[in-house]
PDB file of C-alpha atoms in Angstrom:
ATOM      1  CA  MET A   1     -37.454 -46.761-108.114  1.00  0.00           C
ATOM      2  CA  HIS A   2     -37.302 -46.201-111.855  1.00  0.00           C
ATOM      3  CA  ASN A   3     -38.840 -42.741-111.440  1.00  0.00           C
ATOM      4  CA  LEU A   4     -36.291 -41.842-108.774  1.00  0.00           C
ATOM      5  CA  LEU A   5     -33.393 -42.851-110.998  1.00  0.00           C
ATOM      6  CA  THR A   6     -34.904 -40.906-113.871  1.00  0.00           C
ATOM      7  CA  PHE A   7     -35.183 -37.831-111.638  1.00  0.00           C
ATOM      8  CA  PHE A   8     -31.527 -38.053-110.575  1.00  0.00           C
ATOM      9  CA  ALA A   9     -30.421 -38.623-114.153  1.00  0.00           C
ATOM     10  CA  LYS A  10     -32.354 -35.551-115.298  1.00  0.00           C
ATOM     11  CA  TYR A  11     -31.173 -33.170-112.589  1.00  0.00           C
ATOM     12  CA  TYR A  12     -27.784 -34.667-111.630  1.00  0.00           C
ATOM     13  CA  HIS A  13     -25.935 -31.524-112.698  1.00  0.00           C
ATOM     14  CA  TRP A  14     -27.799 -29.488-110.040  1.00  0.00           C
ATOM     15  CA  PHE A  15     -26.755 -31.929-107.335  1.00  0.00           C
ATOM     16  CA  ILE A  16     -23.142 -31.742-108.500  1.00  0.00           C
ATOM     17  CA  PHE A  17     -23.388 -27.936-108.469  1.00  0.00           C
ATOM     18  CA  LEU A  18     -24.675 -27.887-104.895  1.00  0.00           C
ATOM     19  CA  LEU A  19     -22.018 -30.338-103.759  1.00  0.00           C
ATOM     20  CA  LEU A  20     -19.241 -28.213-105.287  1.00  0.00           C
ATOM     21  CA  GLU A  21     -20.722 -25.068-103.728  1.00  0.00           C
ATOM     22  CA  VAL A  22     -20.682 -26.655-100.278  1.00  0.00           C
ATOM     23  CA  ALA A  23     -17.135 -27.944-100.754  1.00  0.00           C
ATOM     24  CA  SER A  24     -15.874 -24.554-101.950  1.00  0.00           C
ATOM     25  CA  GLY A  25     -17.593 -22.808 -99.019  1.00  0.00           C
ATOM     26  CA  VAL A  26     -15.964 -25.149 -96.515  1.00  0.00           C
ATOM     27  CA  MET A  27     -12.503 -24.625 -98.038  1.00  0.00           C
ATOM     28  CA  LEU A  28     -13.018 -20.850 -98.247  1.00  0.00           C
ATOM     29  CA  PHE A  29     -14.004 -20.321 -94.628  1.00  0.00           C
ATOM     30  CA  ARG A  30     -11.761 -23.019 -93.179  1.00  0.00           C
ATOM     31  CA  TYR A  31      -8.466 -22.156 -94.854  1.00  0.00           C
ATOM     32  CA  ASN A  32      -8.810 -18.352 -95.007  1.00  0.00           C
ATOM     33  CA  SER A  33      -8.673 -16.556 -91.665  1.00  0.00           C
ATOM     34  CA  TYR A  34     -10.504 -13.400 -92.771  1.00  0.00           C
ATOM     35  CA  GLN A  35     -13.395 -15.205 -94.399  1.00  0.00           C
ATOM     36  CA  GLY A  36     -13.504 -17.581 -91.434  1.00  0.00           C
ATOM     37  CA  SER A  37     -13.809 -14.717 -88.961  1.00  0.00           C
ATOM     38  CA  VAL A  38     -16.591 -13.164 -91.065  1.00  0.00           C
ATOM     39  CA  TRP A  39     -18.435 -16.471 -91.103  1.00  0.00           C
ATOM     40  CA  ILE A  40     -18.130 -16.901 -87.313  1.00  0.00           C
ATOM     41  CA  SER A  41     -19.325 -13.342 -86.671  1.00  0.00           C
ATOM     42  CA  SER A  42     -22.304 -13.760 -88.982  1.00  0.00           C
ATOM     43  CA  ALA A  43     -23.187 -17.120 -87.458  1.00  0.00           C
ATOM     44  CA  ASN A  44     -23.028 -15.688 -83.941  1.00  0.00           C
ATOM     45  CA  ALA A  45     -25.288 -12.831 -84.964  1.00  0.00           C
ATOM     46  CA  VAL A  46     -27.829 -15.238 -86.440  1.00  0.00           C
ATOM     47  CA  VAL A  47     -27.720 -17.541 -83.420  1.00  0.00           C
ATOM     48  CA  GLY A  48     -28.048 -14.553 -81.093  1.00  0.00           C
ATOM     49  CA  LYS A  49     -31.105 -13.349 -82.991  1.00  0.00           C
ATOM     50  CA  VAL A  50     -32.675 -16.806 -82.812  1.00  0.00           C
ATOM     51  CA  TYR A  51     -32.092 -16.926 -79.047  1.00  0.00           C
ATOM     52  CA  GLU A  52     -33.630 -13.456 -78.733  1.00  0.00           C
ATOM     53  CA  TRP A  53     -36.747 -14.606 -80.586  1.00  0.00           C
ATOM     54  CA  GLN A  54     -36.912 -17.722 -78.399  1.00  0.00           C
ATOM     55  CA  SER A  55     -36.638 -15.597 -75.253  1.00  0.00           C
ATOM     56  CA  ASP A  56     -39.402 -13.244 -76.434  1.00  0.00           C
ATOM     57  CA  PHE A  57     -41.574 -16.236 -77.296  1.00  0.00           C
ATOM     58  CA  GLU A  58     -41.129 -17.854 -73.878  1.00  0.00           C
ATOM     59  CA  GLN A  59     -41.640 -14.527 -72.118  1.00  0.00           C
ATOM     60  CA  TYR A  60     -44.901 -13.937 -73.978  1.00  0.00           C
ATOM     61  CA  PHE A  61     -46.380 -17.255 -72.883  1.00  0.00           C
ATOM     62  CA  SER A  62     -45.118 -16.773 -69.329  1.00  0.00           C
ATOM     63  CA  LEU A  63     -47.405 -13.722 -69.154  1.00  0.00           C
ATOM     64  CA  ILE A  64     -50.359 -16.109 -68.825  1.00  0.00           C
ATOM     65  CA  ASP A  65     -49.116 -17.372 -65.457  1.00  0.00           C
ATOM     66  CA  GLN A  66     -48.121 -13.864 -64.408  1.00  0.00           C
ATOM     67  CA  ASN A  67     -51.605 -12.583 -65.253  1.00  0.00           C
ATOM     68  CA  LYS A  68     -53.206 -15.297 -63.123  1.00  0.00           C
ATOM     69  CA  ALA A  69     -50.998 -14.379 -60.189  1.00  0.00           C
ATOM     70  CA  LEU A  70     -51.759 -10.667 -60.606  1.00  0.00           C
ATOM     71  CA  THR A  71     -55.496 -11.350 -60.726  1.00  0.00           C
ATOM     72  CA  GLN A  72     -55.439 -13.083 -57.356  1.00  0.00           C
ATOM     73  CA  ARG A  73     -53.000 -10.564 -55.887  1.00  0.00           C
ATOM     74  CA  ASN A  74     -55.150  -7.607 -56.955  1.00  0.00           C
ATOM     75  CA  LEU A  75     -58.199  -9.191 -55.357  1.00  0.00           C
ATOM     76  CA  VAL A  76     -56.381  -9.784 -52.068  1.00  0.00           C
ATOM     77  CA  LEU A  77     -54.966  -6.249 -52.058  1.00  0.00           C
ATOM     78  CA  GLU A  78     -58.414  -4.793 -52.737  1.00  0.00           C
ATOM     79  CA  GLN A  79     -59.803  -6.632 -49.737  1.00  0.00           C
ATOM     80  CA  GLN A  80     -56.907  -5.543 -47.562  1.00  0.00           C
ATOM     81  CA  LEU A  81     -57.327  -1.926 -48.661  1.00  0.00           C
ATOM     82  CA  SER A  82     -61.031  -1.977 -47.815  1.00  0.00           C
ATOM     83  CA  ALA A  83     -60.341  -3.565 -44.437  1.00  0.00           C
ATOM     84  CA  CYS A  84     -57.631  -0.989 -43.712  1.00  0.00           C
ATOM     85  CA  LYS A  85     -59.960   1.911 -44.519  1.00  0.00           C
ATOM     86  CA  GLU A  86     -62.613   0.556 -42.203  1.00  0.00           C
ATOM     87  CA  LEU A  87     -60.131  -0.017 -39.415  1.00  0.00           C
ATOM     88  CA  LEU A  88     -58.583   3.418 -39.774  1.00  0.00           C
ATOM     89  CA  ALA A  89     -62.037   4.936 -39.315  1.00  0.00           C
ATOM     90  CA  ASP A  90     -62.147   3.246 -35.899  1.00  0.00           C
ATOM     91  CA  ALA A  91     -58.939   4.878 -34.700  1.00  0.00           C
ATOM     92  CA  GLN A  92     -59.822   4.362 -31.058  1.00  0.00           C
ATOM     93  CA  GLU A  93     -58.606   0.774 -31.257  1.00  0.00           C
ATOM     94  CA  ASP A  94     -54.894   0.098 -30.840  1.00  0.00           C
ATOM     95  CA  SER A  95     -52.776  -0.767 -33.893  1.00  0.00           C
ATOM     96  CA  VAL A  96     -52.055  -4.370 -32.901  1.00  0.00           C
ATOM     97  CA  LYS A  97     -55.748  -5.238 -32.627  1.00  0.00           C
ATOM     98  CA  SER A  98     -56.444  -3.482 -35.937  1.00  0.00           C
ATOM     99  CA  LEU A  99     -53.799  -5.491 -37.765  1.00  0.00           C
ATOM    100  CA  GLN A 100     -55.073  -8.744 -36.261  1.00  0.00           C
ATOM    101  CA  ALA A 101     -58.659  -7.921 -37.252  1.00  0.00           C
ATOM    102  CA  MET A 102     -57.621  -7.095 -40.842  1.00  0.00           C
ATOM    103  CA  MET A 103     -55.655 -10.336 -41.296  1.00  0.00           C
ATOM    104  CA  ALA A 104     -58.489 -12.367 -39.760  1.00  0.00           C
ATOM    105  CA  HIS A 105     -60.955 -10.774 -42.212  1.00  0.00           C
ATOM    106  CA  VAL A 106     -58.855 -11.609 -45.267  1.00  0.00           C
ATOM    107  CA  GLY A 107     -57.608 -14.922 -43.929  1.00  0.00           C
ATOM    108  CA  ASN A 108     -61.106 -16.355 -43.621  1.00  0.00           C
ATOM    109  CA  TYR A 109     -61.206 -16.843 -47.389  1.00  0.00           C
ATOM    110  CA  ARG A 110     -59.093 -18.632 -49.962  1.00  0.00           C
ATOM    111  CA  PHE A 111     -59.045 -18.087 -53.725  1.00  0.00           C
ATOM    112  CA  VAL A 112     -59.289 -20.706 -56.467  1.00  0.00           C
ATOM    113  CA  GLN A 113     -57.810 -19.376 -59.698  1.00  0.00           C
ATOM    114  CA  ALA A 114     -59.821 -20.135 -62.823  1.00  0.00           C
ATOM    115  CA  LYS A 115     -59.905 -19.227 -66.494  1.00  0.00           C
ATOM    116  CA  VAL A 116     -63.013 -18.170 -68.406  1.00  0.00           C
ATOM    117  CA  VAL A 117     -63.680 -20.666 -71.210  1.00  0.00           C
ATOM    118  CA  SER A 118     -66.948 -19.156 -72.474  1.00  0.00           C
ATOM    119  CA  ASN A 119     -68.696 -15.856 -71.900  1.00  0.00           C
ATOM    120  CA  SER A 120     -71.497 -13.694 -73.324  1.00  0.00           C
ATOM    121  CA  ILE A 121     -72.523 -10.092 -72.688  1.00  0.00           C
ATOM    122  CA  ASP A 122     -75.334  -9.479 -75.207  1.00  0.00           C
ATOM    123  CA  ARG A 123     -78.138 -11.570 -73.692  1.00  0.00           C
ATOM    124  CA  PRO A 124     -80.519 -10.902 -70.807  1.00  0.00           C
ATOM    125  CA  ASP A 125     -79.474 -14.200 -69.178  1.00  0.00           C
ATOM    126  CA  ASN A 126     -75.708 -14.224 -69.772  1.00  0.00           C
ATOM    127  CA  LEU A 127     -73.684 -17.082 -68.296  1.00  0.00           C
ATOM    128  CA  ILE A 128     -69.951 -17.641 -67.819  1.00  0.00           C
ATOM    129  CA  THR A 129     -68.176 -21.012 -67.850  1.00  0.00           C
ATOM    130  CA  ILE A 130     -64.907 -21.426 -65.933  1.00  0.00           C
ATOM    131  CA  ASP A 131     -62.416 -24.308 -65.953  1.00  0.00           C
ATOM    132  CA  ARG A 132     -62.664 -25.214 -62.263  1.00  0.00           C
ATOM    133  CA  GLY A 133     -65.191 -27.491 -60.555  1.00  0.00           C
ATOM    134  CA  THR A 134     -65.926 -29.520 -57.451  1.00  0.00           C
ATOM    135  CA  GLU A 135     -62.610 -31.340 -57.755  1.00  0.00           C
ATOM    136  CA  ASP A 136     -60.920 -27.963 -57.228  1.00  0.00           C
ATOM    137  CA  GLY A 137     -63.108 -27.030 -54.252  1.00  0.00           C
ATOM    138  CA  VAL A 138     -65.687 -24.978 -56.165  1.00  0.00           C
ATOM    139  CA  GLU A 139     -69.287 -25.271 -54.971  1.00  0.00           C
ATOM    140  CA  VAL A 140     -72.637 -23.720 -55.866  1.00  0.00           C
ATOM    141  CA  ASP A 141     -73.269 -20.235 -54.376  1.00  0.00           C
ATOM    142  CA  MET A 142     -69.596 -19.305 -54.139  1.00  0.00           C
ATOM    143  CA  GLY A 143     -68.606 -15.816 -55.253  1.00  0.00           C
ATOM    144  CA  VAL A 144     -66.434 -15.106 -58.288  1.00  0.00           C
ATOM    145  CA  ALA A 145     -64.304 -11.992 -58.783  1.00  0.00           C
ATOM    146  CA  CYS A 146     -61.370 -10.741 -60.841  1.00  0.00           C
ATOM    147  CA  GLY A 147     -58.563  -8.254 -60.295  1.00  0.00           C
ATOM    148  CA  THR A 148     -60.807  -5.279 -61.072  1.00  0.00           C
ATOM    149  CA  GLY A 149     -63.911  -6.278 -59.146  1.00  0.00           C
ATOM    150  CA  ILE A 150     -66.886  -8.569 -58.807  1.00  0.00           C
ATOM    151  CA  VAL A 151     -67.915 -11.092 -61.510  1.00  0.00           C
ATOM    152  CA  GLY A 152     -70.834 -13.180 -60.228  1.00  0.00           C
ATOM    153  CA  VAL A 153     -71.971 -16.258 -58.309  1.00  0.00           C
ATOM    154  CA  VAL A 154     -71.450 -19.961 -59.083  1.00  0.00           C
ATOM    155  CA  TYR A 155     -74.744 -21.416 -60.308  1.00  0.00           C
ATOM    156  CA  GLN A 156     -73.778 -24.986 -61.210  1.00  0.00           C
ATOM    157  CA  ALA A 157     -70.596 -26.997 -60.659  1.00  0.00           C
ATOM    158  CA  SER A 158     -69.431 -30.255 -62.205  1.00  0.00           C
ATOM    159  CA  THR A 159     -66.174 -32.094 -61.589  1.00  0.00           C
ATOM    160  CA  HIS A 160     -63.988 -29.864 -63.767  1.00  0.00           C
ATOM    161  CA  TYR A 161     -66.178 -26.930 -64.836  1.00  0.00           C
ATOM    162  CA  SER A 162     -68.601 -24.451 -63.302  1.00  0.00           C
ATOM    163  CA  ILE A 163     -71.330 -22.131 -64.582  1.00  0.00           C
ATOM    164  CA  VAL A 164     -71.385 -18.602 -63.160  1.00  0.00           C
ATOM    165  CA  ILE A 165     -74.311 -16.181 -63.127  1.00  0.00           C
ATOM    166  CA  PRO A 166     -72.545 -12.845 -63.705  1.00  0.00           C
ATOM    167  CA  VAL A 167     -73.669  -9.367 -62.728  1.00  0.00           C
ATOM    168  CA  LEU A 168     -74.791  -9.086 -66.381  1.00  0.00           C
ATOM    169  CA  ASN A 169     -77.769 -11.377 -65.833  1.00  0.00           C
ATOM    170  CA  LYS A 170     -81.351 -10.293 -65.153  1.00  0.00           C
ATOM    171  CA  TRP A 171     -81.572 -12.841 -62.301  1.00  0.00           C
ATOM    172  CA  SER A 172     -78.460 -11.550 -60.562  1.00  0.00           C
ATOM    173  CA  ARG A 173     -79.035  -9.747 -57.255  1.00  0.00           C
ATOM    174  CA  ILE A 174     -75.963  -9.054 -55.128  1.00  0.00           C
ATOM    175  CA  SER A 175     -75.810  -7.258 -51.801  1.00  0.00           C
ATOM    176  CA  CYS A 176     -73.722  -4.087 -51.953  1.00  0.00           C
ATOM    177  CA  ALA A 177     -72.858  -0.967 -49.987  1.00  0.00           C
ATOM    178  CA  ILE A 178     -71.539   2.521 -50.688  1.00  0.00           C
ATOM    179  CA  ARG A 179     -67.874   2.603 -49.719  1.00  0.00           C
ATOM    180  CA  GLY A 180     -67.286   4.302 -46.384  1.00  0.00           C
ATOM    181  CA  LYS A 181     -71.029   4.458 -45.655  1.00  0.00           C
ATOM    182  CA  SER A 182     -73.393   2.213 -43.730  1.00  0.00           C
ATOM    183  CA  TYR A 183     -76.035   2.215 -46.452  1.00  0.00           C
ATOM    184  CA  PHE A 184     -76.565  -0.933 -48.483  1.00  0.00           C
ATOM    185  CA  GLY A 185     -78.750  -2.148 -51.333  1.00  0.00           C
ATOM    186  CA  TYR A 186     -78.779  -4.644 -54.202  1.00  0.00           C
ATOM    187  CA  VAL A 187     -77.053  -4.593 -57.584  1.00  0.00           C
ATOM    188  CA  THR A 188     -79.239  -5.517 -60.550  1.00  0.00           C
ATOM    189  CA  TRP A 189     -78.878  -5.372 -64.334  1.00  0.00           C
ATOM    190  CA  ASP A 190     -81.447  -4.109 -66.847  1.00  0.00           C
ATOM    191  CA  GLY A 191     -80.155  -6.182 -69.773  1.00  0.00           C
ATOM    192  CA  VAL A 192     -79.016  -3.183 -71.845  1.00  0.00           C
ATOM    193  CA  SER A 193     -75.404  -2.017 -71.460  1.00  0.00           C
ATOM    194  CA  PRO A 194     -72.609  -4.431 -70.412  1.00  0.00           C
ATOM    195  CA  VAL A 195     -70.817  -1.627 -68.552  1.00  0.00           C
ATOM    196  CA  VAL A 196     -73.767  -0.286 -66.539  1.00  0.00           C
ATOM    197  CA  ALA A 197     -75.758  -1.725 -63.624  1.00  0.00           C
ATOM    198  CA  TYR A 198     -78.146  -0.330 -61.007  1.00  0.00           C
ATOM    199  CA  VAL A 199     -78.292  -0.269 -57.225  1.00  0.00           C
ATOM    200  CA  ASP A 200     -81.757  -0.368 -55.656  1.00  0.00           C
ATOM    201  CA  ASP A 201     -83.124   0.132 -52.140  1.00  0.00           C
ATOM    202  CA  ILE A 202     -80.720   2.855 -51.000  1.00  0.00           C
ATOM    203  CA  PRO A 203     -82.611   4.710 -48.213  1.00  0.00           C
ATOM    204  CA  ARG A 204     -83.701   8.323 -48.711  1.00  0.00           C
ATOM    205  CA  HIS A 205     -81.738   9.573 -45.702  1.00  0.00           C
ATOM    206  CA  ALA A 206     -78.444   8.236 -47.107  1.00  0.00           C
ATOM    207  CA  LYS A 207     -75.651  10.759 -47.665  1.00  0.00           C
ATOM    208  CA  PHE A 208     -73.500  10.098 -50.743  1.00  0.00           C
ATOM    209  CA  LYS A 209     -72.612  11.653 -54.092  1.00  0.00           C
ATOM    210  CA  VAL A 210     -71.840  10.903 -57.730  1.00  0.00           C
ATOM    211  CA  GLY A 211     -68.344   9.424 -57.985  1.00  0.00           C
ATOM    212  CA  ASP A 212     -68.579   7.342 -54.795  1.00  0.00           C
ATOM    213  CA  TRP A 213     -67.635   3.684 -55.098  1.00  0.00           C
ATOM    214  CA  VAL A 214     -70.039   0.780 -54.624  1.00  0.00           C
ATOM    215  CA  GLU A 215     -68.608  -2.459 -53.222  1.00  0.00           C
ATOM    216  CA  THR A 216     -69.754  -5.750 -51.732  1.00  0.00           C
ATOM    217  CA  SER A 217     -71.378  -5.229 -48.351  1.00  0.00           C
ATOM    218  CA  GLY A 218     -70.172  -8.377 -46.616  1.00  0.00           C
ATOM    219  CA  TYR A 219     -73.701  -8.990 -45.294  1.00  0.00           C
ATOM    220  CA  SER A 220     -73.962 -12.203 -47.298  1.00  0.00           C
ATOM    221  CA  SER A 221     -71.672 -15.196 -46.926  1.00  0.00           C
ATOM    222  CA  ILE A 222     -70.954 -15.238 -50.675  1.00  0.00           C
ATOM    223  CA  PHE A 223     -68.602 -12.260 -50.885  1.00  0.00           C
ATOM    224  CA  PRO A 224     -66.301 -10.704 -48.314  1.00  0.00           C
ATOM    225  CA  LYS A 225     -66.712  -7.006 -47.720  1.00  0.00           C
ATOM    226  CA  GLY A 226     -64.913  -4.510 -49.950  1.00  0.00           C
ATOM    227  CA  ILE A 227     -64.780  -6.050 -53.445  1.00  0.00           C
ATOM    228  CA  LEU A 228     -65.364  -3.339 -56.038  1.00  0.00           C
ATOM    229  CA  ILE A 229     -68.588  -3.331 -58.057  1.00  0.00           C
ATOM    230  CA  GLY A 230     -68.645   0.084 -59.711  1.00  0.00           C
ATOM    231  CA  LYS A 231     -68.738   3.872 -59.442  1.00  0.00           C
ATOM    232  CA  ILE A 232     -71.906   5.943 -59.070  1.00  0.00           C
ATOM    233  CA  MET A 233     -72.772   7.797 -62.306  1.00  0.00           C
ATOM    234  CA  GLU A 234     -76.320   9.061 -61.668  1.00  0.00           C
ATOM    235  CA  ILE A 235     -78.842   9.162 -58.822  1.00  0.00           C
ATOM    236  CA  PHE A 236     -82.593   8.660 -59.336  1.00  0.00           C
ATOM    237  CA  ASP A 237     -85.687   8.293 -57.211  1.00  0.00           C
ATOM    238  CA  SER A 238     -87.114   4.790 -57.060  1.00  0.00           C
ATOM    239  CA  ALA A 239     -90.450   4.060 -58.707  1.00  0.00           C
ATOM    240  CA  ASP A 240     -92.319   4.358 -55.390  1.00  0.00           C
ATOM    241  CA  GLY A 241     -90.286   7.376 -54.280  1.00  0.00           C
ATOM    242  CA  LEU A 242     -89.295   5.709 -51.002  1.00  0.00           C
ATOM    243  CA  SER A 243     -85.630   5.085 -51.855  1.00  0.00           C
ATOM    244  CA  TYR A 244     -82.878   5.949 -54.308  1.00  0.00           C
ATOM    245  CA  ARG A 245     -81.839   4.098 -57.450  1.00  0.00           C
ATOM    246  CA  LEU A 246     -78.200   4.465 -58.485  1.00  0.00           C
ATOM    247  CA  LYS A 247     -76.757   4.034 -61.954  1.00  0.00           C
ATOM    248  CA  ILE A 248     -73.202   2.706 -61.680  1.00  0.00           C
ATOM    249  CA  ASN A 249     -70.344   2.135 -64.085  1.00  0.00           C
ATOM    250  CA  LEU A 250     -69.140  -1.430 -63.505  1.00  0.00           C
ATOM    251  CA  SER A 251     -65.483  -1.792 -62.556  1.00  0.00           C
ATOM    252  CA  THR A 252     -65.231  -5.175 -64.319  1.00  0.00           C
ATOM    253  CA  ASP A 253     -64.911  -5.196 -68.113  1.00  0.00           C
ATOM    254  CA  PHE A 254     -66.861  -8.366 -68.941  1.00  0.00           C
ATOM    255  CA  SER A 255     -65.946  -8.158 -72.634  1.00  0.00           C
ATOM    256  CA  ARG A 256     -62.284  -8.774 -71.753  1.00  0.00           C
ATOM    257  CA  LEU A 257     -62.760 -11.199 -68.880  1.00  0.00           C
ATOM    258  CA  ARG A 258     -60.112 -13.934 -68.860  1.00  0.00           C
ATOM    259  CA  ASP A 259     -58.751 -14.808 -65.410  1.00  0.00           C
ATOM    260  CA  VAL A 260     -60.974 -14.949 -62.322  1.00  0.00           C
ATOM    261  CA  CYS A 261     -60.902 -16.205 -58.738  1.00  0.00           C
ATOM    262  CA  VAL A 262     -63.561 -18.247 -56.989  1.00  0.00           C
ATOM    263  CA  ILE A 263     -63.840 -16.994 -53.423  1.00  0.00           C
ATOM    264  CA  THR A 264     -64.048 -19.947 -51.075  1.00  0.00           C
ATOM    265  CA  GLU A 265     -64.912 -19.408 -47.435  1.00  0.00           C
ATOM    266  CA  LYS A 266     -62.993 -21.819 -45.220  1.00  0.00           C
ATOM    267  CA  ASP A 267     -66.150 -22.705 -43.252  1.00  0.00           C
ATOM    268  CA  PHE A 268     -68.361 -22.816 -46.372  1.00  0.00           C
ATOM    269  CA  ALA A 269     -69.031 -26.568 -46.283  1.00  0.00           C
ATOM    270  CA  GLU A 270     -69.872 -26.511 -42.575  1.00  0.00           C
ATOM    271  CA  ARG A 271     -72.230 -23.555 -43.015  1.00  0.00           C
ATOM    272  CA  ILE A 272     -74.033 -25.245 -45.936  1.00  0.00           C
ATOM    273  CA  ARG A 273     -74.466 -28.464 -43.941  1.00  0.00           C
ATOM    274  CA  LEU A 274     -75.880 -26.486 -41.003  1.00  0.00           C
ATOM    275  CA  HIS A 275     -78.280 -24.623 -43.308  1.00  0.00           C
ATOM    276  CA  GLU A 276     -79.505 -27.853 -44.925  1.00  0.00           C
ATOM    277  CA  ALA A 277     -79.925 -29.460 -41.513  1.00  0.00           C
ATOM    278  CA  ALA A 278     -82.040 -26.500 -40.395  1.00  0.00           C
ATOM    279  CA  LEU A 279     -84.246 -26.785 -43.502  1.00  0.00           C
ATOM    280  CA  ASP A 280     -84.702 -30.528 -42.926  1.00  0.00           C
ATOM    281  CA  SER A 281     -85.616 -29.891 -39.302  1.00  0.00           C
ATOM    282  CA  MET A 282     -88.181 -27.258 -40.268  1.00  0.00           C
ATOM    283  CA  ALA A 283     -89.700 -29.579 -42.887  1.00  0.00           C
ATOM    284  CA  LEU A 284     -89.911 -32.393 -40.323  1.00  0.00           C
ATOM    285  CA  GLN A 285     -91.557 -30.079 -37.784  1.00  0.00           C
ATOM    286  CA  LYS A 286     -94.156 -28.951 -40.326  1.00  0.00           C
ATOM    287  CA  GLY A 287     -94.873 -32.572 -41.163  1.00  0.00           C
ATOM    288  CA  ARG A 288     -95.602 -33.362 -37.518  1.00  0.00           C
ATOM    289  CA  ASN A 289     -97.922 -30.404 -37.224  1.00  0.00           C
TER     290      ASN A 289
END
């Protein structure tokens, strides 16, 4: 208390000066119309600028939610586009049946939005962690994609988080097809470039060219047909000379991966239970033999 009184006693003239300045300012702007109008105009300009900054700030953070929505929307549109192209190729069917088939194809899946919380692209066994788990409906062996294409497959899932094996992993092997063609193979990664992968087992009689798109084949239950994987850059002969090997430029930029969608098949749980029941039955039969 003594120190506080000493401080006020030492600097009391500054406090008196500030008090007089405030009092003179109030009298100047309150009792003089011109100065008052200047003060109001300046205050409105300052307040308007503050509101503008606040609006920009809120708009910036709202982009996070908008980006999530766009990620899912892009994925749905990509599927619909692929389905439309396939249906247009079969023009002999009437338009009503084509529309119903397209909506049934897309409607068989739902999408769980997720955010990438950790990611790596410089290891042979890269893994991705996302902030969705079993509580959100995510299960092992579900596909993961983003607005620009495929990401990977769920490897492990806890209550709130999941581990994804991305395309950029030496153990990744995803069924794919050349867009508009009936030829399919498997996408693998050589552990070198994060923007390049390879497609193996394309038959020698296949007709395609550099620049064609590679997408998910739909032959597995993990991914629906038509999700982009990459564009063909080069064509090689396989090591045994019996098939082609394709070098592709991945459509997904894994170095900038933020928002993804887990692709959940509506009948996924039933299919898994049926598969496990079949395995148990086979094991029991072998035991009897």
